[in-house]
Short mmCIF file of C-alpha atoms in Angstrom, two decimals:
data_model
loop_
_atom_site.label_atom_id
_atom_site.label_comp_id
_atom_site.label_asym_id
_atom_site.label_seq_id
_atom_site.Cartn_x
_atom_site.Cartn_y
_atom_site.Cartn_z
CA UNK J 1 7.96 24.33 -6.71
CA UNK J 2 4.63 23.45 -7.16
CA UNK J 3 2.31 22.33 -10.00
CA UNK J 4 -1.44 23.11 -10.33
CA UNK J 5 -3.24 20.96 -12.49
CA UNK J 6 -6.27 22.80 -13.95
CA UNK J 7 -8.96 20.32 -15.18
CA UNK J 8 -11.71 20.94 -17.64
CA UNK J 9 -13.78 18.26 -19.14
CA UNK J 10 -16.21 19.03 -21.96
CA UNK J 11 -18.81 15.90 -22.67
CA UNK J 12 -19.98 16.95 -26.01
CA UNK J 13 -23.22 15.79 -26.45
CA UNK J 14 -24.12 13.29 -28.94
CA UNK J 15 -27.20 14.76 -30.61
CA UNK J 16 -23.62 16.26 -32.59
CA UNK J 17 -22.98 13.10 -34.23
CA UNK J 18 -21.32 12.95 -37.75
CA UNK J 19 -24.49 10.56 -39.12
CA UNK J 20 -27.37 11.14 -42.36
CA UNK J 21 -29.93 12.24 -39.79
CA UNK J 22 -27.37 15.39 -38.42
CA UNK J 23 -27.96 18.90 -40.03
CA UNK J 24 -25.41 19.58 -42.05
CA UNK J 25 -24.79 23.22 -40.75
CA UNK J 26 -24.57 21.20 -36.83
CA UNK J 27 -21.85 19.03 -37.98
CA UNK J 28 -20.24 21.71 -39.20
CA UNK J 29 -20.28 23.72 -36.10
CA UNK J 30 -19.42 21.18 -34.28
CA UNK J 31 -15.70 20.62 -36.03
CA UNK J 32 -15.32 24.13 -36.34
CA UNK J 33 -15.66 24.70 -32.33
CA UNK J 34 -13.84 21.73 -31.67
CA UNK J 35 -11.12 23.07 -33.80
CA UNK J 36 -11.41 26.61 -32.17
CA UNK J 37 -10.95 24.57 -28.56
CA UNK J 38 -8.34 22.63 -29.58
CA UNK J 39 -6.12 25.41 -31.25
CA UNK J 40 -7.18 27.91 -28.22
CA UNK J 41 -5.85 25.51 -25.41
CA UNK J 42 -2.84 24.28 -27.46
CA UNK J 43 -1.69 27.60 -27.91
CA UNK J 44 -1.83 28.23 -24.49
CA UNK J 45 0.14 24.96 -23.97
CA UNK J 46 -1.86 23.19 -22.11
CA UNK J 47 -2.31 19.20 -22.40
CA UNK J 48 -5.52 17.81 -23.83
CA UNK J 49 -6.37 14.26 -24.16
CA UNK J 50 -9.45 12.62 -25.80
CA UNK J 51 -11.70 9.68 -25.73
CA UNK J 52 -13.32 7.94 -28.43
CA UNK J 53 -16.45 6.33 -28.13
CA UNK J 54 -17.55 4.92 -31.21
CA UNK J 55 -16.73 0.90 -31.32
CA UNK J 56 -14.81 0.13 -34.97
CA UNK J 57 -11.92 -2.15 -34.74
CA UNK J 58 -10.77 -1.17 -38.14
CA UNK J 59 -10.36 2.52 -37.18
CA UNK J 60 -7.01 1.07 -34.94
CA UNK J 61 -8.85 3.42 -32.21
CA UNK J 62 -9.34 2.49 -28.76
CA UNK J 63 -12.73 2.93 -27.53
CA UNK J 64 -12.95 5.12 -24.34
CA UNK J 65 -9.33 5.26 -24.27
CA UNK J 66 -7.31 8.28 -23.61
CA UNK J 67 -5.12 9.93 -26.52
CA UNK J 68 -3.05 13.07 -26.35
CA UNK J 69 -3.31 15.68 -28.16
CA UNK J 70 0.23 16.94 -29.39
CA UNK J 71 -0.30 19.50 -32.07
CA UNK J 72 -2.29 21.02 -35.09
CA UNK J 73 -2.26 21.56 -38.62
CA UNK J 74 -3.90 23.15 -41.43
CA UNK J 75 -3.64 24.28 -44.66
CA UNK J 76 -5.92 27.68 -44.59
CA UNK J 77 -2.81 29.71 -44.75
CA UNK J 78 -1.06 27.82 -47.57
CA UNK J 79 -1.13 29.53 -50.78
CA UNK J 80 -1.25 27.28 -53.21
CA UNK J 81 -2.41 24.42 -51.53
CA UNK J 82 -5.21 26.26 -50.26
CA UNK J 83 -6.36 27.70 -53.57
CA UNK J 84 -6.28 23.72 -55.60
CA UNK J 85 -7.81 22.15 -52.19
CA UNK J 86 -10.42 22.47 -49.61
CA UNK J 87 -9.10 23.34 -46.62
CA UNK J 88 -7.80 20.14 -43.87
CA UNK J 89 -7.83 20.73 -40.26
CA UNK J 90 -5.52 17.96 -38.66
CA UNK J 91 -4.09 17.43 -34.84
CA UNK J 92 -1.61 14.63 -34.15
CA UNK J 93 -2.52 12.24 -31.66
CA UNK J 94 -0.32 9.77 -29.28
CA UNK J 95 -1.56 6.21 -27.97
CA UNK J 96 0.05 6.76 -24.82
CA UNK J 97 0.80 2.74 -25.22
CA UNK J 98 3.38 4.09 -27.93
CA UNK J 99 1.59 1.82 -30.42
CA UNK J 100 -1.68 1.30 -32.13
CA UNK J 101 -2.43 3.78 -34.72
CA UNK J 102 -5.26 5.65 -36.24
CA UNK J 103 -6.02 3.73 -39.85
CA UNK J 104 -8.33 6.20 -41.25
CA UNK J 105 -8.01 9.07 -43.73
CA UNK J 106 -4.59 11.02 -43.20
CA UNK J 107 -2.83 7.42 -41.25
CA UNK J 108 0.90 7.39 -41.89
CA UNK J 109 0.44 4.75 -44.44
CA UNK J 110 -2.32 7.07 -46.37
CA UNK J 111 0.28 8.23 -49.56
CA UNK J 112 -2.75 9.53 -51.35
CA UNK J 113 -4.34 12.41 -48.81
CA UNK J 114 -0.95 13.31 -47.97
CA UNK J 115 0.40 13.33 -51.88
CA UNK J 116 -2.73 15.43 -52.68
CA UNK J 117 -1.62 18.01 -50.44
CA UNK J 118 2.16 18.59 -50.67
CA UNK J 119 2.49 21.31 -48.23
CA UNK J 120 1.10 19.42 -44.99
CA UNK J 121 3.22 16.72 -46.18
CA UNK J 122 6.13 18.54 -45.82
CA UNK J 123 5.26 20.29 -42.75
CA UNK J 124 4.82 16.47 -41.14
CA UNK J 125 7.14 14.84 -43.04
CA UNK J 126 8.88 13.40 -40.49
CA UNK J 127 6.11 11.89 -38.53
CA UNK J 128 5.00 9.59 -40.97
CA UNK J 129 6.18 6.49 -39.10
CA UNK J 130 4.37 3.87 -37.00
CA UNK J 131 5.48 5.03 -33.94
CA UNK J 132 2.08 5.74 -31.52
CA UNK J 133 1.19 9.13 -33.23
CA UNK J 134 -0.98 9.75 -35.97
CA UNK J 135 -2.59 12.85 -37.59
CA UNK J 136 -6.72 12.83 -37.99
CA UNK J 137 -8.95 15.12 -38.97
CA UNK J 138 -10.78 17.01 -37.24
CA UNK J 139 -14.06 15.69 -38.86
CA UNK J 140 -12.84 12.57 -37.57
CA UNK J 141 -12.54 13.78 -34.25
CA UNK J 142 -16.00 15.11 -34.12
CA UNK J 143 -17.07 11.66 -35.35
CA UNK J 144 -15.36 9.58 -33.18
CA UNK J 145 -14.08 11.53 -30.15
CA UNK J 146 -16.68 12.71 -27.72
CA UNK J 147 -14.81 13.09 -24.34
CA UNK J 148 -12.10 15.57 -24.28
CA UNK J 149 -9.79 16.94 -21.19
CA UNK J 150 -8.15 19.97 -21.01
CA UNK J 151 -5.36 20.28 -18.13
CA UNK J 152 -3.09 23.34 -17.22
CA UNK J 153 0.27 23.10 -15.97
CA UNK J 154 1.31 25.96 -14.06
CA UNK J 155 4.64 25.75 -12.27
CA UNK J 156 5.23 29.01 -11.87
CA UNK J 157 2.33 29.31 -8.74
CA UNK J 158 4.67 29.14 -5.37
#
């Protein structure tokens, strides 16, 4: 039995930054192509971690520490929600550490984002504790997160 590990690191390059002197339609590409990545590689089940690099100690983020990637949400595909709300793009995250949390928008302890939107909610309901995962979104990401991994696991190569 063995296990190939596949490894593909993409350094996205800072002149992407979420700031006032970014084009609009940039910033906008760049969460939209992260998102594209992220659901691409997930679907294909392979493990992706990320890095953040911007320094915040009120974000609960680690700088240049790596966080998994677990899953994906979104609301483009839910009815109602979709037609009283712009749409979210979320992934949950895990501090490998099992504790230390995101405390930005869509944190476990955020009752208004997740009230607004009643059909995410119920789709995470039950990962709403402080347990080492969190849900961000993916503007967040593109903020914050600049070094991502992407890792294949392929047992069935002899």
């Amino acid at each position: 039995f063995l296990v190939l590990f596949c490894f593909l690191v993409m350094r996205l390059p800072p002149k992407y930054t979420l700031s006032s002197s970014s084009a609009a339609s940039d910033v906008y590409k760049r969460q939209i192509g992260m998102w594209s990545v992220t659901k691409f590689y997930m679907d294909k089940r392979w493990f992706l971690t990320a890095s953040p690099v911007v320094e915040d100690p009120s974000s609960g983020l680690v700088v240049e520490h790596a966080y998994s990637i677990l899953g994906y949400i979104s609301n483009e595909d839910d009815g109602d929600d979709r037609k009283q709300h712009p749409v979210v793009r979320l992934c949950r995250c895990r501090n490998p550490w099992g504790s230390g949390e995101w405390k930005g928008k869509w944190n476990d302890k955020d009752t208004a984002s997740w009230d607004a939107y009643p059909t995410l909610k119920n789709k995470v309901k039950s990962t709403l504790v402080d347990e080492g995962t969190f849900w961000i979104s993916i503007e967040d990401i593109a903020s914050r997160f600049r070094n991502f991994h992407c890792h294949a696991v392929r047992p069935d190569i002899d």
